[in-house]
PDB file of C-alpha atoms in Angstrom:
ATOM      1  CA  UNK F   1       0.987 132.695  30.404  1.00 49.00           C
ATOM      2  CA  UNK F   2       0.834 129.419  32.403  1.00 49.00           C
ATOM      3  CA  UNK F   3      -2.440 128.688  34.181  1.00 49.00           C
ATOM      4  CA  UNK F   4      -2.595 128.689  37.981  1.00 50.00           C
ATOM      5  CA  UNK F   5      -2.196 125.220  39.510  1.00 49.00           C
ATOM      6  CA  UNK F   6      -5.727 125.305  40.890  1.00 51.00           C
ATOM      7  CA  UNK F   7      -7.343 126.310  37.587  1.00 47.00           C
ATOM      8  CA  UNK F   8     -10.120 123.921  36.445  1.00 46.00           C
ATOM      9  CA  UNK F   9      -9.048 121.367  33.842  1.00 46.00           C
ATOM     10  CA  UNK F  10     -10.381 121.769  30.345  1.00 45.00           C
ATOM     11  CA  UNK F  11     -12.041 118.563  29.108  1.00 43.00           C
ATOM     12  CA  UNK F  12     -11.378 117.538  25.523  1.00 45.00           C
ATOM     13  CA  UNK F  13     -14.431 117.946  23.348  1.00 46.00           C
ATOM     14  CA  UNK F  14     -16.080 114.675  22.266  1.00 41.00           C
ATOM     15  CA  UNK F  15     -17.189 114.664  18.633  1.00 44.00           C
ATOM     16  CA  UNK F  16     -20.958 114.483  18.347  1.00 40.00           C
ATOM     17  CA  UNK F  17     -20.791 111.285  16.303  1.00 43.00           C
ATOM     18  CA  UNK F  18     -18.707 109.445  18.932  1.00 43.00           C
ATOM     19  CA  UNK F  19     -20.418 107.880  21.922  1.00 39.00           C
ATOM     20  CA  UNK F  20     -18.825 108.495  25.324  1.00 38.00           C
ATOM     21  CA  UNK F  21     -20.315 105.207  26.561  1.00 39.00           C
ATOM     22  CA  UNK F  22     -18.148 102.902  24.480  1.00 45.00           C
ATOM     23  CA  UNK F  23     -14.600 102.952  23.121  1.00 46.00           C
ATOM     24  CA  UNK F  24     -14.065 104.404  19.646  1.00 50.00           C
ATOM     25  CA  UNK F  25     -13.601 102.224  16.609  1.00 61.00           C
ATOM     26  CA  UNK F  26     -15.567 100.942  13.650  1.00 78.00           C
ATOM     27  CA  UNK F  27     -17.897  98.060  14.404  1.00 84.00           C
ATOM     28  CA  UNK F  28     -19.618  95.540  12.247  1.00 88.00           C
ATOM     29  CA  UNK F  29     -23.415  95.652  12.254  1.00 92.00           C
ATOM     30  CA  UNK F  30     -26.043  93.073  11.435  1.00 96.00           C
ATOM     31  CA  UNK F  31     -29.525  94.234  10.453  1.00 96.00           C
ATOM     32  CA  UNK F  32     -32.231  91.591  10.764  1.00 98.00           C
ATOM     33  CA  UNK F  33     -35.054  92.567   8.405  1.00 97.00           C
ATOM     34  CA  UNK F  34     -38.352  90.726   8.223  1.00 97.00           C
ATOM     35  CA  UNK F  35     -40.074  90.336   4.859  1.00 97.00           C
ATOM     36  CA  UNK F  36     -43.219  92.219   3.845  1.00 97.00           C
ATOM     37  CA  UNK F  37     -46.751  90.923   4.346  1.00 96.00           C
ATOM     38  CA  UNK F  38     -48.162  87.882   2.573  1.00 96.00           C
ATOM     39  CA  UNK F  39     -51.766  86.732   2.215  1.00 97.00           C
ATOM     40  CA  UNK F  40     -51.071  84.056   4.835  1.00 96.00           C
ATOM     41  CA  UNK F  41     -49.791  86.688   7.255  1.00 95.00           C
ATOM     42  CA  UNK F  42     -53.002  88.621   6.737  1.00 94.00           C
ATOM     43  CA  UNK F  43     -55.077  85.469   7.349  1.00 94.00           C
ATOM     44  CA  UNK F  44     -52.980  84.473  10.408  1.00 94.00           C
ATOM     45  CA  UNK F  45     -51.868  81.190   8.885  1.00 96.00           C
ATOM     46  CA  UNK F  46     -48.734  79.379  10.034  1.00 96.00           C
ATOM     47  CA  UNK F  47     -46.440  79.990   7.094  1.00 96.00           C
ATOM     48  CA  UNK F  48     -43.214  78.249   8.055  1.00 96.00           C
ATOM     49  CA  UNK F  49     -41.214  77.233   5.000  1.00 97.00           C
ATOM     50  CA  UNK F  50     -44.171  77.303   2.604  1.00 97.00           C
ATOM     51  CA  UNK F  51     -43.104  79.637  -0.203  1.00 98.00           C
ATOM     52  CA  UNK F  52     -45.869  82.239  -0.061  1.00 97.00           C
ATOM     53  CA  UNK F  53     -45.164  85.433  -2.044  1.00 97.00           C
ATOM     54  CA  UNK F  54     -45.588  89.026  -0.923  1.00 97.00           C
ATOM     55  CA  UNK F  55     -49.080  90.390  -1.406  1.00 97.00           C
ATOM     56  CA  UNK F  56     -49.726  93.906  -2.685  1.00 96.00           C
ATOM     57  CA  UNK F  57     -49.437  95.391   0.789  1.00 95.00           C
ATOM     58  CA  UNK F  58     -46.228  93.455   1.435  1.00 96.00           C
ATOM     59  CA  UNK F  59     -44.616  94.691  -1.766  1.00 97.00           C
ATOM     60  CA  UNK F  60     -45.429  98.289  -0.792  1.00 95.00           C
ATOM     61  CA  UNK F  61     -44.030  97.688   2.697  1.00 95.00           C
ATOM     62  CA  UNK F  62     -40.797  96.379   1.194  1.00 96.00           C
ATOM     63  CA  UNK F  63     -40.408  99.440  -1.026  1.00 95.00           C
ATOM     64  CA  UNK F  64     -40.998 101.856   1.855  1.00 94.00           C
ATOM     65  CA  UNK F  65     -38.726 100.021   4.303  1.00 95.00           C
ATOM     66  CA  UNK F  66     -36.006  99.677   1.664  1.00 95.00           C
ATOM     67  CA  UNK F  67     -35.945 103.448   1.269  1.00 93.00           C
ATOM     68  CA  UNK F  68     -35.602 103.942   5.022  1.00 92.00           C
ATOM     69  CA  UNK F  69     -32.855 101.336   5.310  1.00 93.00           C
ATOM     70  CA  UNK F  70     -30.982 102.697   2.293  1.00 92.00           C
ATOM     71  CA  UNK F  71     -30.875 106.088   3.989  1.00 88.00           C
ATOM     72  CA  UNK F  72     -29.654 104.473   7.194  1.00 86.00           C
ATOM     73  CA  UNK F  73     -26.931 102.551   5.384  1.00 88.00           C
ATOM     74  CA  UNK F  74     -25.768 105.688   3.574  1.00 84.00           C
ATOM     75  CA  UNK F  75     -25.055 107.298   6.956  1.00 75.00           C
ATOM     76  CA  UNK F  76     -22.731 104.515   8.110  1.00 69.00           C
ATOM     77  CA  UNK F  77     -19.018 105.395   8.065  1.00 64.00           C
ATOM     78  CA  UNK F  78     -17.676 102.750   5.675  1.00 69.00           C
ATOM     79  CA  UNK F  79     -18.874 103.401   2.100  1.00 61.00           C
ATOM     80  CA  UNK F  80     -19.855 100.487  -0.118  1.00 65.00           C
ATOM     81  CA  UNK F  81     -19.421  98.006   2.741  1.00 86.00           C
ATOM     82  CA  UNK F  82     -22.947  96.588   2.678  1.00 91.00           C
ATOM     83  CA  UNK F  83     -23.661  92.915   2.128  1.00 94.00           C
ATOM     84  CA  UNK F  84     -27.219  91.609   1.698  1.00 96.00           C
ATOM     85  CA  UNK F  85     -28.106  87.991   2.415  1.00 97.00           C
ATOM     86  CA  UNK F  86     -31.563  86.479   2.324  1.00 98.00           C
ATOM     87  CA  UNK F  87     -33.586  83.427   3.061  1.00 98.00           C
ATOM     88  CA  UNK F  88     -34.241  81.660  -0.230  1.00 98.00           C
ATOM     89  CA  UNK F  89     -38.036  81.904   0.206  1.00 98.00           C
ATOM     90  CA  UNK F  90     -39.500  84.359  -2.288  1.00 98.00           C
ATOM     91  CA  UNK F  91     -41.102  86.690   0.254  1.00 98.00           C
ATOM     92  CA  UNK F  92     -37.685  87.361   1.773  1.00 98.00           C
ATOM     93  CA  UNK F  93     -35.790  87.441  -1.537  1.00 98.00           C
ATOM     94  CA  UNK F  94     -38.114  90.029  -3.068  1.00 98.00           C
ATOM     95  CA  UNK F  95     -37.945  92.137   0.072  1.00 98.00           C
ATOM     96  CA  UNK F  96     -34.141  92.028  -0.119  1.00 98.00           C
ATOM     97  CA  UNK F  97     -34.167  92.955  -3.797  1.00 98.00           C
ATOM     98  CA  UNK F  98     -36.105  96.134  -3.022  1.00 97.00           C
ATOM     99  CA  UNK F  99     -33.094  97.236  -0.959  1.00 96.00           C
ATOM    100  CA  UNK F 100     -30.412  96.026  -3.372  1.00 96.00           C
ATOM    101  CA  UNK F 101     -32.085  98.055  -6.137  1.00 95.00           C
ATOM    102  CA  UNK F 102     -31.267 101.169  -4.090  1.00 93.00           C
ATOM    103  CA  UNK F 103     -27.897 100.237  -2.639  1.00 91.00           C
ATOM    104  CA  UNK F 104     -26.454  98.174  -5.496  1.00 87.00           C
ATOM    105  CA  UNK F 105     -24.818  94.807  -5.135  1.00 85.00           C
ATOM    106  CA  UNK F 106     -26.236  91.326  -5.268  1.00 93.00           C
ATOM    107  CA  UNK F 107     -28.486  89.416  -2.897  1.00 97.00           C
ATOM    108  CA  UNK F 108     -26.947  86.159  -1.677  1.00 96.00           C
ATOM    109  CA  UNK F 109     -29.490  83.471  -0.767  1.00 98.00           C
ATOM    110  CA  UNK F 110     -28.979  81.044   2.109  1.00 98.00           C
ATOM    111  CA  UNK F 111     -31.615  78.405   3.001  1.00 98.00           C
ATOM    112  CA  UNK F 112     -30.362  78.439   6.608  1.00 98.00           C
ATOM    113  CA  UNK F 113     -32.147  81.797   6.959  1.00 98.00           C
ATOM    114  CA  UNK F 114     -35.576  80.283   6.348  1.00 98.00           C
ATOM    115  CA  UNK F 115     -38.423  80.445   8.832  1.00 97.00           C
ATOM    116  CA  UNK F 116     -39.110  77.499  11.147  1.00 96.00           C
ATOM    117  CA  UNK F 117     -40.288  74.365   9.364  1.00 97.00           C
ATOM    118  CA  UNK F 118     -43.807  73.913  10.778  1.00 96.00           C
ATOM    119  CA  UNK F 119     -44.605  70.379   9.627  1.00 97.00           C
ATOM    120  CA  UNK F 120     -48.337  69.639   9.782  1.00 97.00           C
ATOM    121  CA  UNK F 121     -49.100  73.150  11.068  1.00 97.00           C
ATOM    122  CA  UNK F 122     -48.131  74.890   7.844  1.00 97.00           C
ATOM    123  CA  UNK F 123     -51.137  76.351   6.061  1.00 97.00           C
ATOM    124  CA  UNK F 124     -53.385  76.128   9.114  1.00 97.00           C
ATOM    125  CA  UNK F 125     -54.662  79.230  10.843  1.00 95.00           C
ATOM    126  CA  UNK F 126     -53.569  79.693  14.437  1.00 93.00           C
ATOM    127  CA  UNK F 127     -57.193  79.151  15.525  1.00 94.00           C
ATOM    128  CA  UNK F 128     -57.183  75.801  13.715  1.00 96.00           C
ATOM    129  CA  UNK F 129     -53.870  74.829  15.321  1.00 96.00           C
ATOM    130  CA  UNK F 130     -55.167  75.731  18.782  1.00 95.00           C
ATOM    131  CA  UNK F 131     -58.234  73.525  18.263  1.00 96.00           C
ATOM    132  CA  UNK F 132     -56.352  70.558  16.772  1.00 97.00           C
ATOM    133  CA  UNK F 133     -53.097  70.692  18.769  1.00 96.00           C
ATOM    134  CA  UNK F 134     -53.868  72.564  22.013  1.00 95.00           C
ATOM    135  CA  UNK F 135     -51.082  71.072  24.148  1.00 94.00           C
ATOM    136  CA  UNK F 136     -48.357  71.441  21.511  1.00 93.00           C
ATOM    137  CA  UNK F 137     -49.204  75.010  20.541  1.00 93.00           C
ATOM    138  CA  UNK F 138     -49.338  76.084  24.197  1.00 93.00           C
ATOM    139  CA  UNK F 139     -45.782  74.836  24.754  1.00 92.00           C
ATOM    140  CA  UNK F 140     -44.688  76.426  21.481  1.00 91.00           C
ATOM    141  CA  UNK F 141     -46.154  79.785  22.462  1.00 88.00           C
ATOM    142  CA  UNK F 142     -44.363  79.521  25.817  1.00 89.00           C
ATOM    143  CA  UNK F 143     -41.106  79.322  23.851  1.00 87.00           C
ATOM    144  CA  UNK F 144     -40.153  75.846  25.018  1.00 87.00           C
ATOM    145  CA  UNK F 145     -36.926  75.556  22.988  1.00 87.00           C
ATOM    146  CA  UNK F 146     -37.167  71.843  22.158  1.00 88.00           C
ATOM    147  CA  UNK F 147     -40.847  71.568  21.185  1.00 93.00           C
ATOM    148  CA  UNK F 148     -41.277  70.748  17.500  1.00 95.00           C
ATOM    149  CA  UNK F 149     -43.624  73.023  15.550  1.00 95.00           C
ATOM    150  CA  UNK F 150     -46.135  70.632  14.000  1.00 96.00           C
ATOM    151  CA  UNK F 151     -43.524  67.883  14.183  1.00 96.00           C
ATOM    152  CA  UNK F 152     -41.020  70.063  12.335  1.00 96.00           C
ATOM    153  CA  UNK F 153     -38.192  72.143  13.832  1.00 96.00           C
ATOM    154  CA  UNK F 154     -37.507  73.275  17.365  1.00 96.00           C
ATOM    155  CA  UNK F 155     -36.676  76.871  18.213  1.00 94.00           C
ATOM    156  CA  UNK F 156     -33.210  75.756  19.304  1.00 95.00           C
ATOM    157  CA  UNK F 157     -32.560  74.155  15.904  1.00 97.00           C
ATOM    158  CA  UNK F 158     -33.721  77.273  14.088  1.00 97.00           C
ATOM    159  CA  UNK F 159     -31.522  79.511  16.254  1.00 96.00           C
ATOM    160  CA  UNK F 160     -28.503  77.303  15.617  1.00 97.00           C
ATOM    161  CA  UNK F 161     -28.722  77.331  11.814  1.00 98.00           C
ATOM    162  CA  UNK F 162     -29.587  81.033  11.729  1.00 98.00           C
ATOM    163  CA  UNK F 163     -26.588  82.047  13.841  1.00 97.00           C
ATOM    164  CA  UNK F 164     -24.278  79.795  11.807  1.00 97.00           C
ATOM    165  CA  UNK F 165     -25.434  81.516   8.609  1.00 97.00           C
ATOM    166  CA  UNK F 166     -25.072  85.001  10.090  1.00 96.00           C
ATOM    167  CA  UNK F 167     -21.580  84.392  11.434  1.00 94.00           C
ATOM    168  CA  UNK F 168     -20.538  82.909   8.078  1.00 95.00           C
ATOM    169  CA  UNK F 169     -21.946  85.990   6.347  1.00 93.00           C
ATOM    170  CA  UNK F 170     -20.261  88.534   8.591  1.00 91.00           C
ATOM    171  CA  UNK F 171     -16.932  86.722   9.072  1.00 87.00           C
ATOM    172  CA  UNK F 172     -15.318  88.049   5.912  1.00 79.00           C
ATOM    173  CA  UNK F 173     -16.595  91.608   6.171  1.00 85.00           C
ATOM    174  CA  UNK F 174     -14.347  94.516   7.189  1.00 84.00           C
ATOM    175  CA  UNK F 175     -14.799  96.475  10.397  1.00 83.00           C
ATOM    176  CA  UNK F 176     -17.454  99.126   9.982  1.00 87.00           C
ATOM    177  CA  UNK F 177     -19.408  97.094   7.436  1.00 89.00           C
ATOM    178  CA  UNK F 178     -23.044  96.037   7.609  1.00 93.00           C
ATOM    179  CA  UNK F 179     -24.674  92.680   6.912  1.00 95.00           C
ATOM    180  CA  UNK F 180     -28.383  92.990   6.073  1.00 97.00           C
ATOM    181  CA  UNK F 181     -30.238  89.726   6.681  1.00 98.00           C
ATOM    182  CA  UNK F 182     -33.631  89.524   4.963  1.00 98.00           C
ATOM    183  CA  UNK F 183     -35.437  86.799   6.832  1.00 97.00           C
ATOM    184  CA  UNK F 184     -38.483  85.933   8.943  1.00 97.00           C
ATOM    185  CA  UNK F 185     -40.052  87.008  12.222  1.00 94.00           C
ATOM    186  CA  UNK F 186     -39.804  83.906  14.391  1.00 93.00           C
ATOM    187  CA  UNK F 187     -36.391  82.917  13.052  1.00 96.00           C
ATOM    188  CA  UNK F 188     -35.064  86.409  13.764  1.00 96.00           C
ATOM    189  CA  UNK F 189     -36.277  86.402  17.344  1.00 95.00           C
ATOM    190  CA  UNK F 190     -34.505  83.198  18.368  1.00 95.00           C
ATOM    191  CA  UNK F 191     -31.396  84.057  16.341  1.00 96.00           C
ATOM    192  CA  UNK F 192     -31.145  87.417  18.084  1.00 96.00           C
ATOM    193  CA  UNK F 193     -31.540  85.779  21.470  1.00 95.00           C
ATOM    194  CA  UNK F 194     -28.828  83.211  20.772  1.00 95.00           C
ATOM    195  CA  UNK F 195     -26.453  85.740  19.196  1.00 95.00           C
ATOM    196  CA  UNK F 196     -26.803  88.000  22.241  1.00 95.00           C
ATOM    197  CA  UNK F 197     -26.086  85.089  24.560  1.00 93.00           C
ATOM    198  CA  UNK F 198     -29.481  84.969  26.285  1.00 94.00           C
ATOM    199  CA  UNK F 199     -30.222  81.678  28.055  1.00 94.00           C
ATOM    200  CA  UNK F 200     -33.059  79.729  26.452  1.00 92.00           C
ATOM    201  CA  UNK F 201     -35.467  80.439  29.310  1.00 91.00           C
ATOM    202  CA  UNK F 202     -35.171  84.161  28.501  1.00 93.00           C
ATOM    203  CA  UNK F 203     -35.693  83.949  24.745  1.00 93.00           C
ATOM    204  CA  UNK F 204     -39.343  84.861  25.258  1.00 91.00           C
ATOM    205  CA  UNK F 205     -38.308  88.312  26.509  1.00 92.00           C
ATOM    206  CA  UNK F 206     -37.707  89.412  22.905  1.00 93.00           C
ATOM    207  CA  UNK F 207     -40.678  90.156  20.688  1.00 90.00           C
ATOM    208  CA  UNK F 208     -40.909  88.990  17.112  1.00 88.00           C
ATOM    209  CA  UNK F 209     -40.640  91.443  14.225  1.00 93.00           C
ATOM    210  CA  UNK F 210     -43.597  92.986  12.452  1.00 93.00           C
ATOM    211  CA  UNK F 211     -43.643  92.792   8.667  1.00 95.00           C
ATOM    212  CA  UNK F 212     -40.760  94.807   7.172  1.00 96.00           C
ATOM    213  CA  UNK F 213     -39.485  95.917  10.570  1.00 95.00           C
ATOM    214  CA  UNK F 214     -35.868  95.421  11.535  1.00 96.00           C
ATOM    215  CA  UNK F 215     -33.498  94.988  14.463  1.00 96.00           C
ATOM    216  CA  UNK F 216     -29.827  95.982  14.631  1.00 96.00           C
ATOM    217  CA  UNK F 217     -26.934  94.452  16.557  1.00 96.00           C
ATOM    218  CA  UNK F 218     -23.337  95.637  16.519  1.00 92.00           C
ATOM    219  CA  UNK F 219     -20.071  94.297  17.817  1.00 87.00           C
ATOM    220  CA  UNK F 220     -19.535  95.451  21.366  1.00 84.00           C
ATOM    221  CA  UNK F 221     -15.980  96.391  20.379  1.00 72.00           C
ATOM    222  CA  UNK F 222     -13.641  95.805  17.436  1.00 65.00           C
ATOM    223  CA  UNK F 223     -11.896  92.441  17.653  1.00 67.00           C
ATOM    224  CA  UNK F 224      -9.323  90.401  15.778  1.00 67.00           C
ATOM    225  CA  UNK F 225     -10.801  87.170  17.104  1.00 70.00           C
ATOM    226  CA  UNK F 226     -12.928  84.932  14.906  1.00 75.00           C
ATOM    227  CA  UNK F 227     -16.608  85.760  14.365  1.00 76.00           C
ATOM    228  CA  UNK F 228     -17.736  83.034  16.769  1.00 77.00           C
ATOM    229  CA  UNK F 229     -15.913  84.908  19.572  1.00 81.00           C
ATOM    230  CA  UNK F 230     -17.407  88.339  18.907  1.00 85.00           C
ATOM    231  CA  UNK F 231     -19.814  89.840  21.418  1.00 89.00           C
ATOM    232  CA  UNK F 232     -22.874  91.751  20.265  1.00 93.00           C
ATOM    233  CA  UNK F 233     -25.159  94.429  21.654  1.00 93.00           C
ATOM    234  CA  UNK F 234     -28.727  95.169  20.570  1.00 95.00           C
ATOM    235  CA  UNK F 235     -29.042  98.794  19.443  1.00 94.00           C
ATOM    236  CA  UNK F 236     -32.483  98.751  17.768  1.00 94.00           C
ATOM    237  CA  UNK F 237     -35.366  96.283  17.911  1.00 95.00           C
ATOM    238  CA  UNK F 238     -38.561  95.964  15.852  1.00 94.00           C
ATOM    239  CA  UNK F 239     -38.043  99.380  14.296  1.00 92.00           C
ATOM    240  CA  UNK F 240     -40.561 100.709  11.828  1.00 84.00           C
ATOM    241  CA  UNK F 241     -43.479 101.621  14.075  1.00 59.00           C
ATOM    242  CA  UNK F 242     -42.633 105.307  14.426  1.00 56.00           C
ATOM    243  CA  UNK F 243     -45.343 107.679  13.198  1.00 52.00           C
ATOM    244  CA  UNK F 244     -44.871 109.982  10.252  1.00 52.00           C
ATOM    245  CA  UNK F 245     -43.392 113.395  11.134  1.00 55.00           C
ATOM    246  CA  UNK F 246     -46.048 115.957  11.989  1.00 50.00           C
ATOM    247  CA  UNK F 247     -46.902 118.420   9.241  1.00 50.00           C
ATOM    248  CA  UNK F 248     -49.192 121.386   9.811  1.00 47.00           C
ATOM    249  CA  UNK F 249     -52.348 121.414   7.672  1.00 51.00           C
ATOM    250  CA  UNK F 250     -52.004 123.608   4.605  1.00 47.00           C
ATOM    251  CA  UNK F 251     -54.379 126.227   5.902  1.00 48.00           C
ATOM    252  CA  UNK F 252     -52.209 126.663   9.020  1.00 45.00           C
ATOM    253  CA  UNK F 253     -48.783 126.296   7.518  1.00 43.00           C
ATOM    254  CA  UNK F 254     -46.570 129.209   6.606  1.00 45.00           C
ATOM    255  CA  UNK F 255     -46.887 130.093   2.908  1.00 40.00           C
ATOM    256  CA  UNK F 256     -43.942 129.096   0.743  1.00 38.00           C
ATOM    257  CA  UNK F 257     -42.887 129.923  -2.801  1.00 47.00           C
ATOM    258  CA  UNK F 258     -42.495 126.705  -4.726  1.00 50.00           C
TER     259      UNK F 258
END
C-alpha cells in the first residue's frame, strides 16, 4: 500500500563505521610515532642528532606502544597496507622494529626523519643551555622558526625535510593505507604543523609528543592529485596518556571459573 503524501520520510541508516561528518571513501593515514625514552631524555639533555640508544624504560615503552599500534592497524580497512619508515637514529629504528615484529614487513630508514641538529647544544642539559645561551634558547622555546638550535638547524628547515620525506613515503601507497613514521618529538611537532598548513606563528599551538606517544593525520578526502596537493586533518594527537581500564579488586569482583 502506498504511503500517504504527508507521511514522514524514512532516513537511510548510516553504518556505524561510517562518519556522517565527512564523505565516504578510504583515506590514507600517517601515524607520527615518537621513539621510547633514552638516558638523555631522562636527564633532560638536548639530544638532537646524537645517536643515543633506548634505555631499559624506553625499550619497554616501545614494546607496549607497538602492541597498541598493532591492534589499531589491524582494525583499519585495508589489510596488509602498512608501511613503516623511520629516522635512521637507533632510538627510532629500534622503536620501529618493535612494531614491525608484530605487523611484519621491513622498516625503511630515512635520515630526513631525524631530530633537529642542535649544534653546540647537543649533550647539554636544558639548564646548562639556559645558563650559557639565554637569549638563543628563549627564542627557540618561543618557536621562532628561523632561530638555529645551537647554531644547527632551524625549525623551518626541519619541517621542510620532514614533510618532504613523509610525502615521498606516502605518495606510492594505495588509498586506505597507513604510513607509520617512527621519529622524534620536536621534528614531529613542526612537521605536523607544516603538513596541516598552519602558519609559522601558530606552530607553537601544537604540543610535542611524549616518549612512544603518537599522532594521526588522514587525508581530508580521497584524491587523485599528487601527494603535495593532498589536504590533511588531525584526528589524534599525543595519544598514549590514557589510564589503564578500571578493574575491580579481586575481593570485590564477581567470582569466575578459570
